[in-house]
mmCIF file of N, CA, C and O in Angstrom:
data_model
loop_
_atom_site.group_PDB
_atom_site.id
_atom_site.type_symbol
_atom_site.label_atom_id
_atom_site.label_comp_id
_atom_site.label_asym_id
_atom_site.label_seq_id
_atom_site.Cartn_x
_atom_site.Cartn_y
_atom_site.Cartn_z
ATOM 1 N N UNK A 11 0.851 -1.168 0.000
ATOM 2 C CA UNK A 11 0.000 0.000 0.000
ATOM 3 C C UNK A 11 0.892 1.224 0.000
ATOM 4 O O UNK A 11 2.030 1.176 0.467
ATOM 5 N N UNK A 12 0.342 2.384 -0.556
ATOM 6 C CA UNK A 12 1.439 3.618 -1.075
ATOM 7 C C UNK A 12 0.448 4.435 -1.015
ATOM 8 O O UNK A 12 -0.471 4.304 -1.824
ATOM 9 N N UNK A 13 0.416 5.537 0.036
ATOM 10 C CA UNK A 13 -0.281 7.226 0.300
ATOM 11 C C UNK A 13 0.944 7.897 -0.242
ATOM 12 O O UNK A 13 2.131 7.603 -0.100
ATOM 13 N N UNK A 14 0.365 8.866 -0.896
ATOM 14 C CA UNK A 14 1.431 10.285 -1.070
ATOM 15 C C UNK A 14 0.894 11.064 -0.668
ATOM 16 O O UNK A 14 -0.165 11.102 -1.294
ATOM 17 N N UNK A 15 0.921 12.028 0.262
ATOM 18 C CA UNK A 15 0.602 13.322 1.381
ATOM 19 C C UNK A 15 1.296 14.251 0.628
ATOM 20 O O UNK A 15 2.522 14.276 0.738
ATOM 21 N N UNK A 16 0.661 15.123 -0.217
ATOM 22 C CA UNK A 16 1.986 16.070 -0.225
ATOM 23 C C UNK A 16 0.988 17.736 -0.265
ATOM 24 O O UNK A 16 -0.058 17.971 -0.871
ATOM 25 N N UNK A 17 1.729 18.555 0.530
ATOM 26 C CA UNK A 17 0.765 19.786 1.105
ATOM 27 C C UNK A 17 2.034 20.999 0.237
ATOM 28 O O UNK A 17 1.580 22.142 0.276
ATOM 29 N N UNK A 18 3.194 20.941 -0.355
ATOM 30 C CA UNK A 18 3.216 21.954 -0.709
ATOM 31 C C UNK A 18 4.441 20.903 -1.650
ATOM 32 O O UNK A 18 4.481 19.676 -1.551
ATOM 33 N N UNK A 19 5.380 21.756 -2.552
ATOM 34 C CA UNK A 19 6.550 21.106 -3.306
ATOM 35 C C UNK A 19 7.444 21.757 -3.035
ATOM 36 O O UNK A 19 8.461 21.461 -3.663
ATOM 37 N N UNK A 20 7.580 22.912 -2.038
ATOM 38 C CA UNK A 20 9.013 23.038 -1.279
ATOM 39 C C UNK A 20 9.345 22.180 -0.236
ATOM 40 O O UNK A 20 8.774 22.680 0.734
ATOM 41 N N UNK A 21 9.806 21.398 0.057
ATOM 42 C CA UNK A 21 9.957 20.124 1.242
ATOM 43 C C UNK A 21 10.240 20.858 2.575
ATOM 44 O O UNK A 21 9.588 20.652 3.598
ATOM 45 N N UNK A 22 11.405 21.849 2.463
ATOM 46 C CA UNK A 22 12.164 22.958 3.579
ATOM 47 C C UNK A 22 11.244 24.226 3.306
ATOM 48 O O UNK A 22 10.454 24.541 2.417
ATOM 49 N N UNK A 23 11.816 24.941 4.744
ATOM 50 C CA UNK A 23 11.630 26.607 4.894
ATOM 51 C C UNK A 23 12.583 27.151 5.561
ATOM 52 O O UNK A 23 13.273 26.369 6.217
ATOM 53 N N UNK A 24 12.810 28.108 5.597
ATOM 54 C CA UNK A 24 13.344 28.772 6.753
ATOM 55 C C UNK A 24 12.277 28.950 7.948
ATOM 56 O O UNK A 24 11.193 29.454 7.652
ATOM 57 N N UNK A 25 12.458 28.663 8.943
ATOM 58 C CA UNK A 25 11.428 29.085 10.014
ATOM 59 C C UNK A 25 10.576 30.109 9.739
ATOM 60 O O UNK A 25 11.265 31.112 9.550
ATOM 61 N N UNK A 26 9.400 30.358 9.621
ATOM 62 C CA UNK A 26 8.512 31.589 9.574
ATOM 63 C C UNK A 26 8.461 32.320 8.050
ATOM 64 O O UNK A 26 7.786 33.346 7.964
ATOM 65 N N UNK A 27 9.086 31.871 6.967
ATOM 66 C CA UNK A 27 9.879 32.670 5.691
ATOM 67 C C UNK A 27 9.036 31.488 4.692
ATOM 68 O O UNK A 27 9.649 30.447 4.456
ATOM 69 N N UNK A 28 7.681 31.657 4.132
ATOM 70 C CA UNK A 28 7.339 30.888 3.495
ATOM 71 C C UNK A 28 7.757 30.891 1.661
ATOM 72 O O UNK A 28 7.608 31.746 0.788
ATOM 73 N N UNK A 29 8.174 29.873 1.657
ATOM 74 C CA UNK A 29 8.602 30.043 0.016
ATOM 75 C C UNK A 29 10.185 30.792 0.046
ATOM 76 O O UNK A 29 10.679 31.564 -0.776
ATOM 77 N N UNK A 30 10.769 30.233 1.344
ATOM 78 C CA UNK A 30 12.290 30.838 1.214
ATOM 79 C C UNK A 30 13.169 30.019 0.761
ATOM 80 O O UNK A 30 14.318 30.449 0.652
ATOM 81 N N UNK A 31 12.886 28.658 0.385
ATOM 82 C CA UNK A 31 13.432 27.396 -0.369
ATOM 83 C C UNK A 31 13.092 27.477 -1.711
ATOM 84 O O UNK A 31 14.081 27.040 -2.300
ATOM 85 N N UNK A 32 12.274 27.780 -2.505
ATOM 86 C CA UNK A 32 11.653 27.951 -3.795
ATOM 87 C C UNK A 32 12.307 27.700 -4.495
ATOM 88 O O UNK A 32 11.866 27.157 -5.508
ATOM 89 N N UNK A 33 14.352 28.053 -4.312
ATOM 90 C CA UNK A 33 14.743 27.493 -5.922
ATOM 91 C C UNK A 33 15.629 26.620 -5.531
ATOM 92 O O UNK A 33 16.336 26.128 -6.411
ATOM 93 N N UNK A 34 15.848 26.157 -3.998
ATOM 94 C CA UNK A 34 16.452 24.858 -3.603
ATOM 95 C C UNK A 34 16.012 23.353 -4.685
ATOM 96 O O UNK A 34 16.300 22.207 -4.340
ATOM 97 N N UNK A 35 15.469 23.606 -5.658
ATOM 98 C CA UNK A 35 15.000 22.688 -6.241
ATOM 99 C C UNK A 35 14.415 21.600 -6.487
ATOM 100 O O UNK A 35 14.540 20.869 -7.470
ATOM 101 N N UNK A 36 13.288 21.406 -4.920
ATOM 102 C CA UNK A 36 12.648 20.707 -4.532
ATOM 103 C C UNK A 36 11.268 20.413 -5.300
ATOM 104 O O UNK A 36 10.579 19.425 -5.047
ATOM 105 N N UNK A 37 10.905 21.480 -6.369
ATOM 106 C CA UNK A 37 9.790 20.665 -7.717
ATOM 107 C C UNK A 37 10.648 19.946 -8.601
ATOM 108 O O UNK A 37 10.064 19.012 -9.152
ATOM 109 N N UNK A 38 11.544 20.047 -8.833
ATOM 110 C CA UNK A 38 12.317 19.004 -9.526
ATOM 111 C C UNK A 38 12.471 17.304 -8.857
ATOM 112 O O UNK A 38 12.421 16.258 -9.504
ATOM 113 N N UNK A 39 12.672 17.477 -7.340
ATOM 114 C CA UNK A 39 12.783 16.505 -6.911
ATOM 115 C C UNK A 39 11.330 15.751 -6.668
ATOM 116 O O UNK A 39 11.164 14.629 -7.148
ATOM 117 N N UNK A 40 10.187 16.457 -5.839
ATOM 118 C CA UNK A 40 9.216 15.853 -5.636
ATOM 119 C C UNK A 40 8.229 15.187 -7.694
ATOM 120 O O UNK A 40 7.270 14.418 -7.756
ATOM 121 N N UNK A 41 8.770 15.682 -8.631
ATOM 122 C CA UNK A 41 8.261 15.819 -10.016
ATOM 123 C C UNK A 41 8.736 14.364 -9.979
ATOM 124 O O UNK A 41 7.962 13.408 -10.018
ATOM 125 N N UNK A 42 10.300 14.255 -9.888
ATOM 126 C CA UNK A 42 10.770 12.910 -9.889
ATOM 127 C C UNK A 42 10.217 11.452 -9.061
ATOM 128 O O UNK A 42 9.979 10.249 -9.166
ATOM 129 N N UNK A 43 10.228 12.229 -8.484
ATOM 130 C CA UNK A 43 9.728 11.069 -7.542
ATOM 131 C C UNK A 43 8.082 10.708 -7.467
ATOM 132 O O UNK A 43 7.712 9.539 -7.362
ATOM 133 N N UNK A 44 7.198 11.761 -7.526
ATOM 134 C CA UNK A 44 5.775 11.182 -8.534
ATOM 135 C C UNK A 44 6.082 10.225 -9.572
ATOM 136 O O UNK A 44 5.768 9.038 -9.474
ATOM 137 N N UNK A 45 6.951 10.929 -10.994
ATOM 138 C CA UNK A 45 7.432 10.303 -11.967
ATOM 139 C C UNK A 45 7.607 8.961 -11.584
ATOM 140 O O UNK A 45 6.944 8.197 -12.285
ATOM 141 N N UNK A 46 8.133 8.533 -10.894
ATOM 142 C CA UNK A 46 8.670 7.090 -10.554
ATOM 143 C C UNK A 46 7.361 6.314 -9.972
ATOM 144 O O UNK A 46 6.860 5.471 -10.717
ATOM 145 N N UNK A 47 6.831 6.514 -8.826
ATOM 146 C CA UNK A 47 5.809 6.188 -8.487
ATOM 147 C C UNK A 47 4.928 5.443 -9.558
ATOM 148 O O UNK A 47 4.609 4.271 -9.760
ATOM 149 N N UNK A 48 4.636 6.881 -10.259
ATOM 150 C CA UNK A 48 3.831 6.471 -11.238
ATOM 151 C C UNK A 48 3.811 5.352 -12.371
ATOM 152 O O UNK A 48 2.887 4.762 -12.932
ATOM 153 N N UNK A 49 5.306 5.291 -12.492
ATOM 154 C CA UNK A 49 5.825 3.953 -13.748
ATOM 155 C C UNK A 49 5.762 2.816 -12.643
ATOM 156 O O UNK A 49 4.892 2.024 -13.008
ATOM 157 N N UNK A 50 6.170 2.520 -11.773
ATOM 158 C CA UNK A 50 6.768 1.562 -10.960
ATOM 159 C C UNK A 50 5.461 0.878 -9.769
ATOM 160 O O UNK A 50 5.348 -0.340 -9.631
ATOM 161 N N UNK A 51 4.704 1.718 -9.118
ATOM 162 C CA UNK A 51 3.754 1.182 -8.258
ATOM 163 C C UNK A 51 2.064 1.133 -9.121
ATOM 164 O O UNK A 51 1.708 1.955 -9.966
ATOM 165 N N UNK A 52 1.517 0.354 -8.792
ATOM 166 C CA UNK A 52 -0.041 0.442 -8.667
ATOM 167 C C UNK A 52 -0.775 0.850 -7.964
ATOM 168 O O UNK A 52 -0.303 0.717 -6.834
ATOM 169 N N UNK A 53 -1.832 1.358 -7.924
ATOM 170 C CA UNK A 53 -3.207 1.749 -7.103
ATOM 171 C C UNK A 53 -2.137 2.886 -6.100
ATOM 172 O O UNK A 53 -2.285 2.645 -4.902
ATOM 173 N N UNK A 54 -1.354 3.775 -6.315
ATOM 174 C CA UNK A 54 -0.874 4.477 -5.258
ATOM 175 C C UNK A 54 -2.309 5.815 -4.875
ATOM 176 O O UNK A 54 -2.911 6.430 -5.755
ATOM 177 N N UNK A 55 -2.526 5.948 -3.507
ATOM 178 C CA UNK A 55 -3.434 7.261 -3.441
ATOM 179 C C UNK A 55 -3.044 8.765 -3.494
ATOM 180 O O UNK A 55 -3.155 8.920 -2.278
ATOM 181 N N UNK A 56 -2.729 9.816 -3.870
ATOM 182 C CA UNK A 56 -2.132 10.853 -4.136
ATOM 183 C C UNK A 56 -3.219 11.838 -3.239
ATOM 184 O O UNK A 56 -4.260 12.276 -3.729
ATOM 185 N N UNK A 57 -2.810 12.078 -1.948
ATOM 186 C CA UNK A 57 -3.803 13.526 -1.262
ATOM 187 C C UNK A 57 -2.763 15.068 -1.613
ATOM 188 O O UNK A 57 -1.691 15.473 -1.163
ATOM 189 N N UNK A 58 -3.593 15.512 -2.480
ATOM 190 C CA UNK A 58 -2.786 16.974 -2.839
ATOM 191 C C UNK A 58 -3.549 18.207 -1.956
ATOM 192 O O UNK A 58 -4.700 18.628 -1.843
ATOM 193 N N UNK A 59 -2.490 18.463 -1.513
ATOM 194 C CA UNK A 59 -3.260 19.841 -0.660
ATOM 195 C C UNK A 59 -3.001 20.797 -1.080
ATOM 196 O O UNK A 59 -1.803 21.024 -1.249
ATOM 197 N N UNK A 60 -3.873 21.697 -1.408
ATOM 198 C CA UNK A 60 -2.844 23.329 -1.725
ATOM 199 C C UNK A 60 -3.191 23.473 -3.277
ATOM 200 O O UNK A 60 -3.681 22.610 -4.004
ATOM 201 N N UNK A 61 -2.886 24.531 -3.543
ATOM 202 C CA UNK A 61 -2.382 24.525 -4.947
ATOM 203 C C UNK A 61 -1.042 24.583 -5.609
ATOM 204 O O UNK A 61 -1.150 24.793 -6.817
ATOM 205 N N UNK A 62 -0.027 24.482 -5.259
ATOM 206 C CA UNK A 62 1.078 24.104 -5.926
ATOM 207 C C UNK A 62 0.953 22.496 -5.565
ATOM 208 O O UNK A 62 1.552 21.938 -6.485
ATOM 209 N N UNK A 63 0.512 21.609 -4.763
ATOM 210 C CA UNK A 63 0.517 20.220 -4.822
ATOM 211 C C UNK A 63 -0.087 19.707 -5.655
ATOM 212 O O UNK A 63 0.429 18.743 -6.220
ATOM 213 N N UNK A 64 -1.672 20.247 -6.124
ATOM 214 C CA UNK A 64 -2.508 20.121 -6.847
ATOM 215 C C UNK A 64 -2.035 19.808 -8.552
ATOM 216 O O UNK A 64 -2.360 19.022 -9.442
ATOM 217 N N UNK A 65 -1.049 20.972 -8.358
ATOM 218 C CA UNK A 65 -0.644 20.760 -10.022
ATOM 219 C C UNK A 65 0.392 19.730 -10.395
ATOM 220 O O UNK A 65 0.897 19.561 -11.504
ATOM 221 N N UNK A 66 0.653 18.978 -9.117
ATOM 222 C CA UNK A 66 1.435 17.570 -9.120
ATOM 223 C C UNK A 66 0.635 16.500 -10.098
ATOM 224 O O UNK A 66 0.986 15.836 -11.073
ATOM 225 N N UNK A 67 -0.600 16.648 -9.379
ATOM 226 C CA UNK A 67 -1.575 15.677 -10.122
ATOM 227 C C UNK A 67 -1.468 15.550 -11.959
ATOM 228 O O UNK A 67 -2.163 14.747 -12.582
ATOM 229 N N UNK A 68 -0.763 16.221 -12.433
ATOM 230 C CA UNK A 68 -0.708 16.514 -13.546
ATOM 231 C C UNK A 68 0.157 15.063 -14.468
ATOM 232 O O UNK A 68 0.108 14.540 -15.581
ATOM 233 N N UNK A 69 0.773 14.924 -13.402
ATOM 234 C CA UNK A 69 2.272 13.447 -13.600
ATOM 235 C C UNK A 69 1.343 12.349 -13.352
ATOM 236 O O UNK A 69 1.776 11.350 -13.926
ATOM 237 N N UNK A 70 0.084 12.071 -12.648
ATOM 238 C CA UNK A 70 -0.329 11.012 -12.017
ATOM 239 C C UNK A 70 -1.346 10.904 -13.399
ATOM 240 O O UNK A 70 -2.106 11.698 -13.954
ATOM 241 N N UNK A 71 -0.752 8.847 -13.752
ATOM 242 C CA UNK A 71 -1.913 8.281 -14.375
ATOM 243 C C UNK A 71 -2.794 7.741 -13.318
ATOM 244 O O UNK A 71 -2.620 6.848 -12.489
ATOM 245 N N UNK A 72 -3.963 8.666 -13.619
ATOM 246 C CA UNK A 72 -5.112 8.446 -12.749
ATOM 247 C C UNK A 72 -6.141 7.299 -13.182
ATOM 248 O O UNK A 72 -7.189 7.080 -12.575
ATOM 249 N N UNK A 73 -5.687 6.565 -14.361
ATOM 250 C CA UNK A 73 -6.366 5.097 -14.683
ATOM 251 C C UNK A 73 -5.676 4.335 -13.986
ATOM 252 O O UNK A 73 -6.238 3.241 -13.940
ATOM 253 N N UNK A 74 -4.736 4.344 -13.412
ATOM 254 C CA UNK A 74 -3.918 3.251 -12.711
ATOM 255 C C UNK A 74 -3.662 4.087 -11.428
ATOM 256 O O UNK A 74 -2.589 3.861 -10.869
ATOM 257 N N UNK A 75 -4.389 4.915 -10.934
ATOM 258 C CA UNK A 75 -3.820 5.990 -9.542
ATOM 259 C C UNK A 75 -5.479 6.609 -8.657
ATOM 260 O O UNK A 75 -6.633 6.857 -9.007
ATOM 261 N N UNK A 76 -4.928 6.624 -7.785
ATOM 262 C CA UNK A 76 -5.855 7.857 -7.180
ATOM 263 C C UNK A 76 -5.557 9.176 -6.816
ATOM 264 O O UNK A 76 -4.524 9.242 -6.149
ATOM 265 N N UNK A 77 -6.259 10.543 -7.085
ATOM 266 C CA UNK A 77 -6.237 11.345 -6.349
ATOM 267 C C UNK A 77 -7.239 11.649 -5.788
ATOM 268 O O UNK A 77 -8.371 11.242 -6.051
ATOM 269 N N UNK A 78 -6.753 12.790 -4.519
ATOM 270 C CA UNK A 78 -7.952 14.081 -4.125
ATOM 271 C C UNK A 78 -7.260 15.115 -3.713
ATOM 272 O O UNK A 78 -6.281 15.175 -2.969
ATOM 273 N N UNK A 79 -7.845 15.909 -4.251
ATOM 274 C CA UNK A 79 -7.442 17.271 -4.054
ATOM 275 C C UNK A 79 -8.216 17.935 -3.039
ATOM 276 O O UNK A 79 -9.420 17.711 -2.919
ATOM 277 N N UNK A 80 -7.483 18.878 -2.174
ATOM 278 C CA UNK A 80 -8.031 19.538 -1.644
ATOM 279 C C UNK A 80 -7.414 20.811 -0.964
ATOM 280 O O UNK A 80 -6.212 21.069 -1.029
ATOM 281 N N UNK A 81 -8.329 21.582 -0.310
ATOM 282 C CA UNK A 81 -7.468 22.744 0.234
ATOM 283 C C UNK A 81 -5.974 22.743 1.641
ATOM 284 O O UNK A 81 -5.940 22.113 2.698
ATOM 285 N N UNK A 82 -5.000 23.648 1.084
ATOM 286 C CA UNK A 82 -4.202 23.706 2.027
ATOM 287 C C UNK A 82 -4.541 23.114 3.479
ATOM 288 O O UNK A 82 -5.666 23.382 3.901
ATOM 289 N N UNK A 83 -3.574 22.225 4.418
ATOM 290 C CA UNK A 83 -4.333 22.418 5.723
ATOM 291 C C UNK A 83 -3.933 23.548 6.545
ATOM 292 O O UNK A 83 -4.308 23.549 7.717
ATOM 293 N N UNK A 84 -3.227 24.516 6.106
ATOM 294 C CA UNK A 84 -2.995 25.760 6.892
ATOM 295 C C UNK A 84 -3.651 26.297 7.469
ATOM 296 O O UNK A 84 -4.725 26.276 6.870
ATOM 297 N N UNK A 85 -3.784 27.111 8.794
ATOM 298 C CA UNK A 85 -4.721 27.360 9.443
ATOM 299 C C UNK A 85 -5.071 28.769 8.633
ATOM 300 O O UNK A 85 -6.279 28.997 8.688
ATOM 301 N N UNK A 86 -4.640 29.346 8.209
ATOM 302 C CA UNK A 86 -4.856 30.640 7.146
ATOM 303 C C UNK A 86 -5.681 29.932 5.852
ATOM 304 O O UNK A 86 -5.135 30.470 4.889
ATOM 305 N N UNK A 87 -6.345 29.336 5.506
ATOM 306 C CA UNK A 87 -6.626 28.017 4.215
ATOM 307 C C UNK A 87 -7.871 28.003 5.020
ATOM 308 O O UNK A 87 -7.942 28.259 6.222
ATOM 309 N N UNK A 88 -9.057 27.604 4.056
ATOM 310 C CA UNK A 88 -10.432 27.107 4.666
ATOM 311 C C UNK A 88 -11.202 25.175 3.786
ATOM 312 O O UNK A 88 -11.151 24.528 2.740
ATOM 313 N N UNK A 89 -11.459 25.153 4.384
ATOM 314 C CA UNK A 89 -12.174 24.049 4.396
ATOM 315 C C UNK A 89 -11.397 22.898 4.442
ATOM 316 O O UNK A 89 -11.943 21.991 3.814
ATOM 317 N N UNK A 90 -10.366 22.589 4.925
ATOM 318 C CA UNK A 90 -9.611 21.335 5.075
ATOM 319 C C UNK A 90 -9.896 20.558 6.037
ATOM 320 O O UNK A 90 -9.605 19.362 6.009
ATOM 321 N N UNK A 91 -10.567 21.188 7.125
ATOM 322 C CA UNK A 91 -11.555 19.711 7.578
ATOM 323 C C UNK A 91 -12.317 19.553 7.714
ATOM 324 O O UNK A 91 -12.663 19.005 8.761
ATOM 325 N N UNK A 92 -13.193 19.914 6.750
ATOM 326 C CA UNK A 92 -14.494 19.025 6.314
ATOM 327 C C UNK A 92 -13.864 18.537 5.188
ATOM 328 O O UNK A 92 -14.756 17.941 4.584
ATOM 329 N N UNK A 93 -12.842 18.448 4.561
ATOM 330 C CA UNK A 93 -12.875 17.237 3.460
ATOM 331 C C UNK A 93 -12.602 16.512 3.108
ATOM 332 O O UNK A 93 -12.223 16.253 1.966
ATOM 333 N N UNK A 94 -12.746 15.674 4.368
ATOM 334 C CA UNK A 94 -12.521 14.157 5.094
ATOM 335 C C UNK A 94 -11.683 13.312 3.803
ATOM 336 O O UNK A 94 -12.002 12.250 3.268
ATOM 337 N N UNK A 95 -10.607 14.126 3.554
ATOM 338 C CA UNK A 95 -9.741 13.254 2.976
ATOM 339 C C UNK A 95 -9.233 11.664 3.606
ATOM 340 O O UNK A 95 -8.948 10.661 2.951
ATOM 341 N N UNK A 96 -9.238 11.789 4.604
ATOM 342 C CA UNK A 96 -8.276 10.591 5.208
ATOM 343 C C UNK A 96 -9.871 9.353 4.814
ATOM 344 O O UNK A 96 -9.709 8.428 4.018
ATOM 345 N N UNK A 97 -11.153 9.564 5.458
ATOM 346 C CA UNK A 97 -12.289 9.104 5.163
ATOM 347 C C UNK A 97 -12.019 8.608 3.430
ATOM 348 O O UNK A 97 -11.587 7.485 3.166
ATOM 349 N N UNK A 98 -12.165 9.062 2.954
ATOM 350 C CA UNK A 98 -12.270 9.059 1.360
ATOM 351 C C UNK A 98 -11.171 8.355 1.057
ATOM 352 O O UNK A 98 -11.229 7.413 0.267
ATOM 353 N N UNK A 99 -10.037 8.737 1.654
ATOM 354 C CA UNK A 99 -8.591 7.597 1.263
ATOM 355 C C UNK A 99 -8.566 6.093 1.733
ATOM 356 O O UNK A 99 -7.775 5.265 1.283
ATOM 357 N N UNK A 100 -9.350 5.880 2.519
ATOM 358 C CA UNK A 100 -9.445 5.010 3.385
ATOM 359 C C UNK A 100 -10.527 3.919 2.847
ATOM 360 O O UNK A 100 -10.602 2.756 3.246
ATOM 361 N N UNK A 101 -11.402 4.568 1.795
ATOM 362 C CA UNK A 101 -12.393 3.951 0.584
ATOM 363 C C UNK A 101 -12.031 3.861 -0.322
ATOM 364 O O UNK A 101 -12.727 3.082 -0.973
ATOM 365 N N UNK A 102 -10.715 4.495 -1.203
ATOM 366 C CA UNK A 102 -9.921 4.023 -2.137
ATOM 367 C C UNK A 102 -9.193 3.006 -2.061
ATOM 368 O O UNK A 102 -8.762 2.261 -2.941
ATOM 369 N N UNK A 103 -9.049 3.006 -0.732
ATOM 370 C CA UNK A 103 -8.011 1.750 -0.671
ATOM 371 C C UNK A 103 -8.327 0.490 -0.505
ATOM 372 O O UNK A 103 -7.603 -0.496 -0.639
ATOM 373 N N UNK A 104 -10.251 0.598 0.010
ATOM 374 C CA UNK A 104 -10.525 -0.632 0.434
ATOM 375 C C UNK A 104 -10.854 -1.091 -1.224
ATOM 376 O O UNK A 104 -10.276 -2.056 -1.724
ATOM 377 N N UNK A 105 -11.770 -0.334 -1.921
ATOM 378 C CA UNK A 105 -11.825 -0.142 -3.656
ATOM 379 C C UNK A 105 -10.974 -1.314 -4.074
ATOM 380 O O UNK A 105 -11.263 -2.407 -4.561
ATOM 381 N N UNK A 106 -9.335 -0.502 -3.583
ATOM 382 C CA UNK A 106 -8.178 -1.259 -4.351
ATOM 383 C C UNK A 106 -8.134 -2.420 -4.108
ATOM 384 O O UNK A 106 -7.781 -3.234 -4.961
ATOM 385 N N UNK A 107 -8.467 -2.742 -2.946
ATOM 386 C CA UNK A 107 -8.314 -3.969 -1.971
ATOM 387 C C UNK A 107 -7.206 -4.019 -1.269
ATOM 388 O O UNK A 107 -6.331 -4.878 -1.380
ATOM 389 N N UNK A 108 -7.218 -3.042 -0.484
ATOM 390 C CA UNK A 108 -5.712 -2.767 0.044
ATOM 391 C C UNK A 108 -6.646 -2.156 2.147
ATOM 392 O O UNK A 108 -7.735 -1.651 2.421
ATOM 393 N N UNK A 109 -5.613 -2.538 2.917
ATOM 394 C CA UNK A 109 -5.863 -2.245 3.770
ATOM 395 C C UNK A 109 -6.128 -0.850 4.304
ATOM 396 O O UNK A 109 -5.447 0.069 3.851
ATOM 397 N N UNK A 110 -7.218 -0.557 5.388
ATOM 398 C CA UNK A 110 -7.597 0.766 5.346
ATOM 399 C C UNK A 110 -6.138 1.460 6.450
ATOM 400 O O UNK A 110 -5.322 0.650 6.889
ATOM 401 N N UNK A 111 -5.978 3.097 6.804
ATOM 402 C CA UNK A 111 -4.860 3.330 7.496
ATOM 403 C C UNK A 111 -5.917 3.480 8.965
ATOM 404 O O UNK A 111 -7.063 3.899 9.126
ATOM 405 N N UNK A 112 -5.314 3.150 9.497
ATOM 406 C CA UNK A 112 -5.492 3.746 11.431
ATOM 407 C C UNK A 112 -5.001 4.914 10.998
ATOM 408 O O UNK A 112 -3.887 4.791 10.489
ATOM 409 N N UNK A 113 -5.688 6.660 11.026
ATOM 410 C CA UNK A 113 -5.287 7.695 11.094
ATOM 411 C C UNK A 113 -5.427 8.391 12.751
ATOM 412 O O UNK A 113 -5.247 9.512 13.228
ATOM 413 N N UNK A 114 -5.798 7.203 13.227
ATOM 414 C CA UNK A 114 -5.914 8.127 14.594
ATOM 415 C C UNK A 114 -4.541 8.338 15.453
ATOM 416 O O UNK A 114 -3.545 7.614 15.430
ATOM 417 N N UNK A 115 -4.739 9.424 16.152
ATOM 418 C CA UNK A 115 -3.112 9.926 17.024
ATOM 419 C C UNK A 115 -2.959 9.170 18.011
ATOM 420 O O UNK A 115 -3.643 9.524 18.971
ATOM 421 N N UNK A 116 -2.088 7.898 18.247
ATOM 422 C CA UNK A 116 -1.902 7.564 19.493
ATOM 423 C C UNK A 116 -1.414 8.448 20.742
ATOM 424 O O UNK A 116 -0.408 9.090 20.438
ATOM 425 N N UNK A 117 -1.881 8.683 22.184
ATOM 426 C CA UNK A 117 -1.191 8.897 23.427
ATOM 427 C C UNK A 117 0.503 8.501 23.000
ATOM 428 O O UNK A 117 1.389 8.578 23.851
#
């Protein structure tokens, strides 16, 4: 089983300095590594948050993939929880026939 979480395509920041990594070249790397995914695994689920994650989806064969898109979870960002992504991922996977995730926070 294979989730991809991905909420933005700069990986780093500087503390507090959003988009201060931008040409560290981390869309090159996360591009690659979709890329691969995509040739190499089956049924992977893709949760894109945001809109620069969103346009990840672009690499994903979605006949052989899942996505969902949805809004940033930033607390500045609206509607990210109501849209019970993890719920919805958790029905793709049974779909696939793949085990559902325990998303709950252990103590």
């Amino acid at each position: 089983m294979l989730v991809v979480m991905l909420n933005m395509t700069r990986l780093t920041v500087r503390a507090g300095i959003a988009n201060s990594h931008a040409k560290f070249g981390w869309q090159t790397f996360t591009d690659e590594v979709i890329k691969v995914l995509n040739r190499e695994c089956e049924g992977v689920v893709y949760l894109l948050w945001g809109e620069y994650a969103q346009k990840k989806g672009r690499l994903v064969d979605e006949s052989r993939h899942r996505v969902l898109r949805g809004p940033h979870p930033s607390p500045l960002a609206r509607g990210f929880e109501g849209c019970n992504h993890f719920v919805q991922c958790n029905e793709l996977l049974r779909q696939l026939g793949k085990t559902p995730i325990d998303w709950s926070l252990s103590p």
